[in-house]
Amino acid sequence: MLKAPDNQVAGHKAGGGQLGPLIDDSGRFYKPLQGDERGSNEVSFYTSFSSNSKVPDHITRFFPKFDGTQLVEASDGSGMQPHLVLQDLTFGRVNPSIMDIKIGSRTWPSHASEDYIQKCLKKDRKSSSLPLGFRVSGAQIFQSIELGYWKPDSKSTVQSLSADEVRLLLKQFVSSNVSGVADSKPDCAFASIVYGGSTGILSQLLELKAWFEDQTIYHFYSCSILMMFEKELASSEKSPRAEIKLIDFAHVFEGKGVIDHNFLGGLCSLIKLISEILTTPEDYAADSLLEDAQRNHVYTDNGGGLNILNDCDAKAYRLL
């Protein structure tokens, strides 16, 4: 029996006659195959990636497992429709806190139509994509059994967060006193166990970054990093099962021997902010944050997106 996912934080959701992803009871995630080139692109990427011997095993673990495509009853009642069959990334997790972070200052490929570029630019300019090289697409933060989850008011609200608000939300994500971006003093109680350590999110991001510094096989546009952990485990001083996964590959294209600076720049920016949370959990002024973010980024004139000018590794490696 297929049903709508309980822990989906971004994208189109199934239910009420709407087309969206479904899950089963065995750990599979069924994503509707988009009828245009986006659907065929995503199938091509998964097929290529899953069989590409040039991608090391320690990198494939950051991607959902792919089990081909399958016709299943669509959530909008339109009958049997083709779906990607993927790993349900939250299967077996109890009350997971999740954040979906869309990486890249530019969310469209170079060959996109002018209409599509303008559509993406409109969204990017209302978000932190341009100043930071990434934006939050969705989130849920577990508070307690009694209070349940904190979630943003709407998709448009979370996607339009400023750079300063995004940093605050990254702190709220690992705090015990959660009330959303309105709370100016998150305690970051779980930062060290979730973001830090040899198996924490920062370590995983750095491992991913090392691959993106060399790989020229793919260019990832409008792709997200999903961050997850279980607060109840962290509260009990157990491993919180902190993990990152990359998702959404409808806009992945051949790298043609060129490094994906757009994705790498946003990844470095995220690493930098998480490193700062671990070293200085107290709040910075908004102006200071924005000036610092802008000082460490520059736009290339060849459409490559953001390039990080400073070495974002030095501080981060000291935290592991």
XYZ file of C-alpha atoms in Angstrom:
320
model
C 0.000 0.000 0.000
C 1.506 3.316 -1.103
C 1.009 6.515 0.864
C 2.259 10.103 0.993
C 5.581 10.556 2.860
C 5.309 11.793 6.441
C 8.641 13.636 6.343
C 8.614 15.510 3.045
C 9.713 19.121 3.616
C 9.943 20.505 0.058
C 8.626 19.921 -3.439
C 5.162 18.952 -4.650
C 3.272 16.885 -2.103
C 0.797 14.076 -2.728
C -2.753 14.433 -1.466
C -5.943 16.274 -2.289
C -5.765 15.314 -5.938
C -2.198 16.612 -6.260
C 0.614 14.681 -7.919
C 3.494 13.987 -5.543
C 5.831 11.257 -4.281
C 4.718 8.139 -2.452
C 6.360 5.611 -0.151
C 5.776 1.963 0.724
C 6.432 -0.029 3.893
C 9.703 -1.518 2.684
C 11.830 1.631 2.399
C 11.109 2.677 -1.181
C 10.307 6.189 -2.379
C 8.304 6.603 -5.602
C 8.900 9.931 -7.336
C 6.589 10.830 -10.249
C 8.513 10.945 -13.507
C 8.039 14.375 -15.034
C 6.718 14.134 -18.564
C 9.105 16.609 -20.172
C 12.897 16.475 -20.505
C 13.289 16.824 -16.729
C 11.987 13.306 -16.219
C 14.231 11.756 -18.865
C 17.198 13.763 -17.551
C 16.713 12.412 -14.037
C 16.427 8.816 -15.258
C 19.562 9.309 -17.385
C 21.473 10.699 -14.427
C 20.545 7.887 -12.042
C 21.311 5.264 -14.700
C 24.680 6.833 -15.488
C 25.619 7.511 -11.882
C 24.712 4.071 -10.551
C 26.937 2.374 -13.125
C 29.793 4.885 -13.275
C 32.993 3.253 -12.017
C 34.667 6.667 -11.767
C 32.444 7.603 -8.807
C 34.033 6.202 -5.603
C 31.962 4.207 -3.124
C 32.416 6.763 -0.350
C 30.653 9.303 -2.604
C 27.808 7.069 -3.800
C 26.658 6.778 -0.175
C 25.598 10.439 -0.360
C 23.079 9.637 -3.114
C 19.767 7.734 -2.861
C 19.833 4.153 -4.070
C 18.138 3.758 -7.450
C 15.933 0.781 -8.352
C 14.817 1.844 -11.830
C 11.345 3.007 -12.806
C 7.934 1.478 -12.200
C 4.320 2.116 -13.122
C 2.269 2.797 -9.996
C -1.066 4.419 -9.255
C -0.428 8.163 -9.207
C -1.382 10.180 -6.143
C -3.568 12.566 -8.160
C -5.901 9.791 -9.302
C -4.743 9.929 -12.929
C -4.073 6.198 -13.119
C -0.881 4.234 -13.592
C 2.056 6.578 -14.136
C 5.846 6.023 -14.352
C 7.764 6.744 -11.150
C 11.414 6.671 -10.171
C 11.933 4.017 -7.514
C 14.409 5.379 -4.970
C 15.537 4.832 -1.402
C 13.226 6.328 1.229
C 15.839 8.409 3.027
C 13.841 8.742 6.258
C 12.828 5.076 6.472
C 13.353 3.766 10.014
C 14.019 7.218 11.470
C 12.082 8.377 14.532
C 10.930 12.023 14.547
C 13.740 13.233 12.272
C 14.727 16.880 11.984
C 15.251 17.598 8.276
C 16.461 20.525 6.212
C 16.410 20.731 2.399
C 19.109 23.099 1.098
C 19.198 23.976 -2.596
C 22.836 24.425 -3.598
C 24.171 26.944 -6.119
C 23.875 30.648 -6.762
C 22.522 29.790 -10.197
C 19.689 27.281 -10.445
C 19.492 26.941 -14.222
C 21.818 25.361 -16.834
C 23.505 27.526 -19.446
C 21.365 26.182 -22.313
C 18.039 26.932 -20.573
C 15.448 29.056 -22.337
C 15.237 32.748 -21.549
C 11.787 32.293 -19.989
C 13.084 29.587 -17.667
C 16.128 31.655 -16.719
C 13.948 34.624 -15.797
C 11.661 32.357 -13.768
C 14.631 31.005 -11.805
C 16.200 34.441 -11.374
C 12.989 35.775 -9.876
C 13.121 33.095 -7.173
C 16.871 33.387 -6.651
C 16.745 37.149 -6.117
C 14.132 36.780 -3.375
C 16.267 34.290 -1.474
C 19.770 33.789 -0.088
C 20.914 32.028 -3.284
C 22.793 35.037 -4.610
C 24.559 36.274 -1.432
C 25.258 32.814 0.012
C 25.233 30.417 -2.928
C 22.416 28.331 -1.414
C 18.933 28.660 0.035
C 16.671 26.638 2.297
C 13.824 24.971 0.379
C 12.104 23.354 3.357
C 12.589 22.258 6.956
C 11.072 20.513 9.927
C 12.661 20.606 13.376
C 11.495 18.184 16.026
C 10.795 19.918 19.337
C 9.322 17.246 21.646
C 6.643 14.562 21.763
C 4.246 17.123 23.243
C 5.009 19.973 20.817
C 5.734 17.966 17.681
C 7.576 19.665 14.828
C 8.367 23.281 14.166
C 7.782 24.020 10.487
C 7.900 27.270 8.505
C 4.589 28.963 7.806
C 4.806 28.285 4.091
C 7.161 27.216 1.312
C 7.505 30.796 0.105
C 8.385 31.975 3.624
C 11.316 29.618 4.094
C 12.604 30.061 0.545
C 12.719 33.843 0.908
C 14.818 33.879 4.094
C 17.669 36.364 4.083
C 21.288 35.310 4.562
C 21.123 36.242 8.249
C 17.859 34.339 8.736
C 19.332 31.258 7.046
C 22.243 31.264 9.467
C 19.796 31.587 12.354
C 17.773 28.653 11.045
C 20.939 26.533 10.790
C 21.446 27.280 14.498
C 17.814 26.530 15.347
C 18.201 23.199 13.576
C 20.609 22.009 16.293
C 19.027 23.806 19.278
C 16.856 22.570 22.117
C 14.847 25.821 22.263
C 13.170 25.865 18.853
C 10.704 28.543 17.824
C 11.807 29.321 14.287
C 13.709 32.294 12.964
C 11.899 34.625 15.361
C 14.025 33.322 18.223
C 17.209 35.398 18.315
C 19.003 33.270 20.903
C 19.085 29.579 19.918
C 21.232 27.551 22.310
C 22.888 25.296 19.673
C 22.792 22.510 22.281
C 23.314 19.747 19.732
C 25.703 21.521 17.350
C 28.793 19.622 18.480
C 27.198 16.173 18.199
C 25.259 16.850 14.955
C 27.493 19.229 12.990
C 30.840 18.338 14.613
C 32.874 15.190 15.136
C 34.411 12.724 12.726
C 31.013 11.439 11.543
C 29.009 14.670 11.818
C 27.450 16.727 9.053
C 30.473 19.015 8.662
C 32.791 16.039 8.131
C 30.427 14.635 5.510
C 30.188 17.981 3.720
C 33.974 18.211 3.600
C 34.179 14.718 2.133
C 31.681 15.710 -0.535
C 33.558 18.942 -1.200
C 36.813 17.054 -1.812
C 35.076 15.130 -4.599
C 33.541 18.256 -6.148
C 36.975 19.880 -6.250
C 38.061 17.181 -8.715
C 34.996 15.738 -10.432
C 34.188 17.049 -13.902
C 31.663 14.350 -14.869
C 28.478 16.159 -13.860
C 27.167 19.665 -13.309
C 24.347 19.835 -10.744
C 21.751 22.608 -11.064
C 18.806 23.064 -8.659
C 20.013 20.072 -6.643
C 19.560 19.905 -2.870
C 21.476 18.610 0.105
C 19.167 16.985 2.638
C 20.436 17.181 6.244
C 18.887 14.850 8.829
C 19.310 13.817 12.449
C 17.239 12.523 15.386
C 17.000 14.911 18.313
C 15.751 12.313 20.795
C 18.960 10.330 20.292
C 21.048 13.496 20.632
C 19.218 14.398 23.851
C 20.169 10.989 25.253
C 23.794 11.596 24.239
C 23.573 8.806 21.678
C 24.638 9.033 18.054
C 21.982 11.273 16.439
C 22.349 9.528 13.050
C 23.381 12.808 11.439
C 23.491 12.357 7.693
C 23.490 14.256 4.403
C 22.092 13.110 1.064
C 21.927 14.760 -2.340
C 18.506 14.792 -4.009
C 16.686 16.167 -7.081
C 18.590 15.524 -10.289
C 16.256 16.734 -13.041
C 18.818 19.391 -14.000
C 22.094 17.454 -14.019
C 24.158 17.669 -17.193
C 27.537 16.532 -18.479
C 30.475 18.351 -16.921
C 32.579 18.022 -20.088
C 35.826 18.178 -18.161
C 34.949 21.381 -16.259
C 34.640 21.629 -12.463
C 31.145 22.481 -11.222
C 32.049 25.810 -9.615
C 28.404 26.750 -9.096
C 27.711 23.776 -6.827
C 31.160 23.849 -5.232
C 30.791 27.521 -4.327
C 27.473 26.983 -2.561
C 28.833 23.909 -0.797
C 31.823 25.857 0.505
C 29.526 28.626 1.715
C 27.402 26.131 3.659
C 30.567 24.599 5.154
C 31.732 28.044 6.205
C 28.493 28.902 8.008
C 28.331 25.574 9.838
C 31.993 25.966 10.838
C 31.191 29.382 12.307
C 28.274 27.943 14.285
C 30.600 25.366 15.820
C 33.320 27.868 16.718
C 31.215 30.911 17.647
C 27.608 29.891 18.406
C 26.714 33.384 19.584
C 24.854 35.532 17.044
C 26.602 37.875 14.679
C 25.012 41.095 13.518
C 23.260 40.768 10.169
C 25.475 43.364 8.493
C 28.607 41.559 9.586
C 27.349 38.254 8.206
C 26.346 39.695 4.862
C 29.605 41.586 4.421
C 31.577 38.466 5.280
C 29.576 36.267 2.902
C 29.934 38.737 0.042
C 33.652 39.259 0.727
C 34.301 35.536 0.315
C 32.440 35.093 -2.974
C 32.819 36.427 -6.493
C 30.832 35.860 -9.663
C 32.729 34.550 -12.657
C 32.110 36.056 -16.050
C 31.828 32.660 -17.770
C 28.539 31.608 -16.148
C 30.256 29.340 -13.664
C 28.444 30.777 -10.651
C 30.102 31.409 -7.324
C 33.729 30.677 -6.610
C 34.978 30.657 -3.033
C 38.108 32.766 -2.778
C 39.166 31.825 0.703
C 40.088 28.355 1.924
C 36.992 27.153 3.752
C 38.774 24.027 4.982
C 41.216 25.407 7.522
C 38.729 26.265 10.275
C 36.476 23.306 9.477
C 39.158 20.628 9.767
C 40.139 21.904 13.194
C 36.601 21.086 14.378
C 36.733 17.379 13.502
